[in-house]
């Protein structure tokens, strides 16, 4: 196992296309770090640079105590799991697992020991004599993971390994990946665009946007205290509501309902139907446009008087009628405030005293 360190890493294509813009990051020994962001943000490029599959323009990448900038992928002591499995179709599962070990001239007894251990932990023992075409997508992904495990590398690199699986199998596989990483305690860097996958797997999340790091932290830190509006809307499903401070709603705690450049963020699950006469930090009237039932809860989509969109959660099977108007509210602790540039800010009242922010 080994820590991974990035120091001012950049990747420029041609003369001016900067895909990675001076990223510095410390990944601890044994840590599971997830790189997450929208398509084109640079997360797969960054992972491939760590792997040695993509050259870096400037900066420094270290794995353990070695600077690996000029080392070939085979010399970096990493194992990579791809979204397309990358199995040899003409080989059996056993042959796929042993191929890399034989190339390293490992003794037969040690190879067999590692194969049996990996096959047992992944529950693929009965598939060892089958070829990839005889396996389901989930089984192929287990084999791809097994091929990485038998290497016993310093670090695992995962490039969207679950994107080709159906929704139910993705849930099952991410639980298995997390359990395996916890058992093996191997440093892992995982790329995904799926924020639910990122939230459930990561010890720490790295949110990327246009080749830069927006925020680094534990999943709960990013969820409860997003540093920017980008992070606020990317982490959480449905996304956080971001509302301009206009006459469409009232914020009594601020002493004003308009004239501010601030943006107020409220997560759908922090909004409730308002009780008549109750005092709240946030209140608004919303006209219902759609109701989405997702099992034990429903999401109500609507529009405020000033045309801004809003989504909030209600428990159970909602009987709210389309076109109806509802009064909604949220507590002060549920509100997130962002300045005109999209950065998080701590709000103040009209009297100048501090308003408690979400902790």
Coordinates of C-alpha atoms in Angstrom, one line a residue:
X1 CA 0.0 0.0 0.0
X2 CA 1.1 3.6 -0.5
X3 CA 0.0 7.2 -0.4
X4 CA -0.5 9.1 -3.7
X5 CA 0.5 12.7 -3.9
X6 CA -0.2 15.2 -6.8
X7 CA 1.7 18.5 -6.8
X8 CA 0.5 21.2 -9.2
X9 CA -0.3 18.6 -11.9
X10 CA -1.3 20.0 -15.3
X11 CA -2.4 18.6 -18.7
X12 CA -2.4 20.8 -21.8
X13 CA -3.4 19.5 -25.2
X14 CA -2.0 21.3 -28.1
X15 CA -1.0 24.9 -27.2
X16 CA -4.0 26.1 -25.2
X17 CA -6.5 23.4 -24.2
X18 CA -5.9 22.9 -20.5
X19 CA -7.7 19.7 -19.4
X20 CA -6.1 19.6 -15.9
X21 CA -5.3 23.0 -14.2
X22 CA -2.7 22.7 -11.5
X23 CA -4.2 20.1 -9.2
X24 CA -2.6 19.3 -5.9
X25 CA -4.0 16.5 -3.8
X26 CA -2.9 14.2 -1.0
X27 CA -4.4 10.7 -0.9
X28 CA -3.6 8.8 2.3
X29 CA -2.3 5.3 2.5
X30 CA -5.4 3.0 2.6
X31 CA -7.8 5.8 1.8
X32 CA -10.7 5.4 -0.7
X33 CA -10.9 8.7 -2.7
X34 CA -13.6 9.3 -5.3
X35 CA -13.1 11.8 -8.2
X36 CA -16.5 13.0 -9.2
X37 CA -17.8 15.6 -11.6
X38 CA -19.7 16.0 -14.9
X39 CA -18.6 14.7 -18.2
X40 CA -15.6 16.5 -19.5
X41 CA -14.4 17.8 -16.1
X42 CA -11.1 16.0 -16.3
X43 CA -11.6 13.2 -13.8
X44 CA -10.7 10.3 -16.1
X45 CA -7.8 12.2 -17.5
X46 CA -6.5 12.7 -14.0
X47 CA -6.8 9.0 -13.2
X48 CA -5.0 8.0 -16.4
X49 CA -2.2 10.4 -15.5
X50 CA -1.8 8.7 -12.1
X51 CA -1.8 5.3 -13.9
X52 CA 0.8 6.5 -16.5
X53 CA -1.6 6.0 -19.4
X54 CA -1.6 9.7 -20.0
X55 CA 1.5 11.9 -19.8
X56 CA 1.5 15.1 -17.7
X57 CA 2.5 18.5 -19.0
X58 CA 3.9 19.7 -15.7
X59 CA 3.8 19.0 -12.0
X60 CA 4.7 15.8 -10.0
X61 CA 2.9 12.6 -9.2
X62 CA 4.2 10.3 -6.4
X63 CA 3.1 6.8 -5.4
X64 CA 4.6 5.8 -2.1
X65 CA 8.0 7.4 -1.9
X66 CA 8.6 7.4 -5.6
X67 CA 8.1 10.1 -8.2
X68 CA 6.5 8.3 -11.1
X69 CA 6.3 11.0 -13.7
X70 CA 8.7 9.1 -16.1
X71 CA 7.7 5.5 -15.1
X72 CA 5.7 3.2 -17.4
X73 CA 2.3 2.0 -16.1
X74 CA 3.8 -1.5 -15.4
X75 CA 6.4 0.1 -13.1
X76 CA 4.1 2.1 -10.9
X77 CA 2.7 -0.9 -8.8
X78 CA -0.9 0.0 -9.5
X79 CA -3.8 -2.1 -10.8
X80 CA -6.6 -0.6 -12.9
X81 CA -10.2 -1.7 -13.3
X82 CA -12.0 -0.3 -16.4
X83 CA -15.7 0.1 -17.3
X84 CA -15.4 -2.2 -20.2
X85 CA -13.8 -5.0 -18.1
X86 CA -10.8 -5.3 -20.5
X87 CA -10.7 -9.1 -20.2
X88 CA -9.1 -11.4 -22.8
X89 CA -12.0 -13.0 -24.6
X90 CA -10.1 -16.1 -25.7
X91 CA -8.9 -16.9 -22.2
X92 CA -10.7 -18.5 -19.3
X93 CA -11.3 -16.7 -16.1
X94 CA -8.4 -18.5 -14.5
X95 CA -6.1 -17.6 -17.4
X96 CA -7.2 -13.9 -17.2
X97 CA -6.4 -13.9 -13.5
X98 CA -3.0 -15.6 -13.9
X99 CA -1.8 -13.8 -17.0
X100 CA -0.2 -10.8 -15.4
X101 CA 1.4 -12.9 -12.6
X102 CA 3.0 -15.4 -15.0
X103 CA 4.5 -12.4 -16.9
X104 CA 6.2 -11.4 -13.7
X105 CA 7.6 -14.9 -13.3
X106 CA 5.8 -15.5 -10.0
X107 CA 6.1 -19.1 -8.6
X108 CA 3.1 -21.4 -9.5
X109 CA 2.3 -22.1 -5.9
X110 CA 2.0 -18.4 -5.1
X111 CA -0.1 -17.8 -8.2
X112 CA -2.5 -20.5 -7.2
X113 CA -2.7 -19.2 -3.6
X114 CA -3.6 -15.7 -4.9
X115 CA -6.1 -17.0 -7.4
X116 CA -8.0 -19.0 -4.8
X117 CA -8.0 -16.2 -2.3
X118 CA -9.4 -13.7 -4.8
X119 CA -11.9 -16.1 -6.3
X120 CA -13.2 -16.9 -2.9
X121 CA -13.6 -13.3 -1.8
X122 CA -15.4 -12.4 -5.0
X123 CA -17.4 -15.6 -5.2
X124 CA -16.2 -16.6 -8.7
X125 CA -14.7 -20.0 -7.9
X126 CA -17.3 -21.8 -10.1
X127 CA -16.5 -19.6 -13.0
X128 CA -12.8 -20.2 -13.2
X129 CA -13.0 -22.4 -16.3
X130 CA -15.5 -20.3 -18.2
X131 CA -14.7 -17.7 -20.8
X132 CA -15.9 -14.0 -20.5
X133 CA -18.6 -14.5 -23.1
X134 CA -20.2 -17.1 -20.8
X135 CA -20.5 -14.6 -17.9
X136 CA -23.0 -11.9 -17.0
X137 CA -21.9 -8.2 -16.8
X138 CA -21.7 -8.4 -13.0
X139 CA -19.6 -11.6 -13.2
X140 CA -17.2 -10.1 -15.7
X141 CA -16.8 -7.1 -13.4
X142 CA -15.9 -9.4 -10.5
X143 CA -13.3 -11.1 -12.7
X144 CA -11.9 -7.7 -13.7
X145 CA -11.6 -6.8 -10.0
X146 CA -10.1 -10.2 -9.2
X147 CA -7.4 -9.5 -11.8
X148 CA -6.5 -6.3 -9.9
X149 CA -6.6 -8.0 -6.5
X150 CA -4.2 -10.8 -7.3
X151 CA -1.6 -8.3 -8.2
X152 CA -1.6 -7.0 -4.6
X153 CA -0.7 -3.5 -5.9
X154 CA 0.1 -0.4 -3.9
X155 CA -3.0 1.2 -5.3
X156 CA -6.3 0.4 -7.1
X157 CA -7.5 2.8 -9.8
X158 CA -11.2 2.4 -10.9
X159 CA -12.4 4.1 -14.1
X160 CA -16.2 4.1 -13.9
X161 CA -16.3 0.3 -13.4
X162 CA -20.1 0.1 -12.8
X163 CA -21.3 2.3 -15.7
X164 CA -22.2 -0.7 -17.9
X165 CA -24.3 -2.5 -15.2
X166 CA -28.0 -2.1 -14.6
X167 CA -29.3 -0.1 -11.6
X168 CA -29.9 -3.0 -9.3
X169 CA -26.5 -4.6 -10.0
X170 CA -24.7 -1.3 -9.5
X171 CA -26.0 -1.0 -6.0
X172 CA -24.9 -4.6 -5.2
X173 CA -21.5 -4.1 -6.8
X174 CA -20.7 -0.8 -5.0
X175 CA -21.5 -2.5 -1.7
X176 CA -19.1 -5.3 -2.6
X177 CA -16.4 -2.9 -3.7
X178 CA -16.6 -0.9 -0.5
X179 CA -16.4 -4.1 1.6
X180 CA -13.4 -5.4 -0.4
X181 CA -11.5 -2.1 -0.1
X182 CA -12.2 -2.1 3.7
X183 CA -10.9 -5.6 4.0
X184 CA -7.8 -5.1 1.8
X185 CA -7.1 -1.6 3.0
X186 CA -5.5 -0.8 -0.3
X187 CA -5.3 2.9 -1.4
X188 CA -8.0 3.4 -4.0
X189 CA -8.9 6.2 -6.5
X190 CA -12.3 5.8 -8.1
X191 CA -13.8 7.9 -10.9
X192 CA -17.5 8.3 -11.4
X193 CA -20.0 10.8 -12.7
X194 CA -22.7 9.2 -10.5
X195 CA -22.9 11.3 -7.3
X196 CA -24.9 8.6 -5.4
X197 CA -22.0 6.1 -6.2
X198 CA -19.5 8.7 -5.0
X199 CA -21.4 9.5 -1.7
X200 CA -21.7 5.8 -0.7
X201 CA -18.2 4.7 -1.6
X202 CA -15.8 7.5 -0.6
X203 CA -13.8 8.2 2.5
X204 CA -13.3 11.5 0.8
X205 CA -14.8 13.1 -2.3
X206 CA -12.9 15.3 -4.8
X207 CA -15.4 17.3 -6.9
X208 CA -13.9 18.4 -10.2
X209 CA -15.2 21.2 -12.5
X210 CA -13.5 22.2 -15.8
X211 CA -10.1 20.6 -14.7
X212 CA -10.0 22.2 -11.3
X213 CA -10.9 21.0 -7.8
X214 CA -14.0 22.7 -6.5
X215 CA -14.0 21.0 -3.0
X216 CA -12.4 18.1 -1.2
X217 CA -14.0 16.5 1.9
X218 CA -16.0 13.7 3.4
X219 CA -19.3 13.0 1.7
X220 CA -21.2 14.5 4.7
X221 CA -19.0 17.6 4.7
X222 CA -19.7 18.3 1.1
X223 CA -23.4 17.6 1.5
X224 CA -23.9 19.8 4.6
X225 CA -21.4 22.6 3.7
X226 CA -20.9 22.9 0.0
X227 CA -18.2 25.4 -0.8
X228 CA -19.8 26.6 -4.1
X229 CA -23.1 26.6 -5.9
X230 CA -21.5 24.0 -8.3
X231 CA -20.9 21.6 -5.4
X232 CA -24.3 22.3 -3.9
X233 CA -26.1 21.3 -7.1
X234 CA -23.9 18.4 -8.0
X235 CA -24.0 16.6 -4.6
X236 CA -27.5 15.5 -3.6
X237 CA -30.4 14.2 -5.6
X238 CA -32.6 16.0 -6.4
X239 CA -30.2 18.9 -6.6
X240 CA -30.3 21.7 -4.0
X241 CA -32.7 24.5 -4.9
X242 CA -30.8 27.7 -5.6
X243 CA -33.0 30.8 -5.3
X244 CA -32.3 34.5 -6.0
X245 CA -33.4 36.7 -3.1
X246 CA -36.4 38.3 -4.7
X247 CA -40.0 39.2 -3.8
X248 CA -40.9 35.6 -4.6
X249 CA -40.3 34.5 -1.0
X250 CA -39.5 36.1 2.3
X251 CA -36.5 35.6 4.6
X252 CA -37.6 37.3 7.9
X253 CA -34.2 36.4 9.5
X254 CA -32.5 38.7 7.1
X255 CA -34.9 41.6 7.5
X256 CA -35.3 41.8 3.7
X257 CA -36.8 39.9 0.9
X258 CA -35.2 41.6 -2.1
X259 CA -32.3 43.8 -3.2
X260 CA -29.5 41.3 -2.4
X261 CA -27.1 39.6 -4.7
X262 CA -27.1 36.5 -2.5
X263 CA -28.3 33.1 -3.6
X264 CA -30.1 31.0 -1.0
X265 CA -29.8 27.2 -1.2
X266 CA -32.3 24.8 0.3
X267 CA -32.2 21.0 -0.1
X268 CA -35.5 19.4 -1.1
X269 CA -35.6 17.3 2.0
X270 CA -35.3 20.4 4.3
X271 CA -38.5 22.0 3.0
X272 CA -41.9 21.3 4.6
X273 CA -45.4 22.3 4.1
X274 CA -46.0 25.5 6.2
X275 CA -48.3 25.5 9.2
X276 CA -50.6 28.6 9.4
X277 CA -49.1 31.3 11.5
X278 CA -45.8 29.6 12.3
X279 CA -42.6 31.6 12.2
X280 CA -39.9 30.4 9.8
X281 CA -36.7 31.6 8.3
X282 CA -37.9 30.8 4.8
X283 CA -41.4 30.8 3.5
X284 CA -42.9 30.9 0.0
X285 CA -45.9 30.0 -2.0
X286 CA -45.4 27.5 -4.8
X287 CA -47.7 26.4 -7.7
X288 CA -47.4 22.6 -8.3
X289 CA -46.3 21.6 -11.8
X290 CA -45.5 17.9 -11.3
X291 CA -45.4 15.2 -8.6
X292 CA -42.9 12.3 -8.8
X293 CA -43.6 9.2 -6.7
X294 CA -40.4 7.3 -5.9
X295 CA -41.8 4.7 -3.4
X296 CA -41.8 5.7 0.2
X297 CA -41.7 9.4 -0.7
X298 CA -42.7 11.9 -3.4
X299 CA -41.0 14.9 -4.9
X300 CA -43.1 17.9 -5.7
X301 CA -41.9 20.2 -8.5
X302 CA -43.3 23.7 -8.7
X303 CA -42.8 27.3 -9.5
X304 CA -42.6 30.4 -7.3
X305 CA -44.4 33.7 -8.0
X306 CA -41.3 35.2 -9.6
X307 CA -40.9 32.2 -12.0
X308 CA -38.1 30.4 -10.1
X309 CA -38.3 26.6 -9.9
X310 CA -38.5 24.7 -6.7
X311 CA -38.5 21.0 -5.8
X312 CA -39.3 19.6 -2.3
X313 CA -39.9 16.2 -0.7
X314 CA -43.0 15.0 1.0
X315 CA -43.4 11.6 2.8
X316 CA -45.5 8.8 1.4
X317 CA -47.7 8.8 -1.7
X318 CA -48.6 12.3 -2.3
X319 CA -52.2 13.3 -3.3
X320 CA -51.2 16.9 -4.1
X321 CA -53.0 18.0 -7.2
X322 CA -51.3 19.5 -10.2
X323 CA -51.9 23.3 -10.4
X324 CA -52.6 23.6 -6.7
X325 CA -50.8 26.3 -4.6
X326 CA -49.0 25.4 -1.4
X327 CA -47.2 27.4 1.3
X328 CA -43.8 25.9 2.1
X329 CA -41.2 26.7 4.8
X330 CA -37.7 25.9 6.0
X331 CA -35.8 26.5 9.2
X332 CA -32.8 28.9 9.4
X333 CA -30.4 25.9 9.9
X334 CA -31.5 24.5 6.6
X335 CA -30.5 27.5 4.5
X336 CA -27.2 27.8 2.6
X337 CA -26.0 31.2 1.4
X338 CA -23.8 32.0 -1.6
X339 CA -22.4 35.3 -2.8
X340 CA -22.6 36.7 -6.3
X341 CA -19.6 34.6 -7.4
X342 CA -21.1 31.4 -6.2
X343 CA -18.9 30.9 -3.2
X344 CA -20.3 30.0 0.2
X345 CA -20.8 32.9 2.6
X346 CA -21.9 33.3 6.2
X347 CA -25.0 35.6 6.2
X348 CA -25.6 38.5 8.6
X349 CA -28.9 40.1 9.7
X350 CA -29.9 43.6 8.9
X351 CA -28.7 44.5 12.5
X352 CA -25.2 43.1 11.7
X353 CA -25.3 40.1 14.0
X354 CA -24.3 36.7 12.7
X355 CA -26.9 34.2 11.5
X356 CA -26.1 30.6 12.4
X357 CA -24.9 28.6 9.4
X358 CA -25.4 24.9 8.9
X359 CA -22.8 22.8 10.8

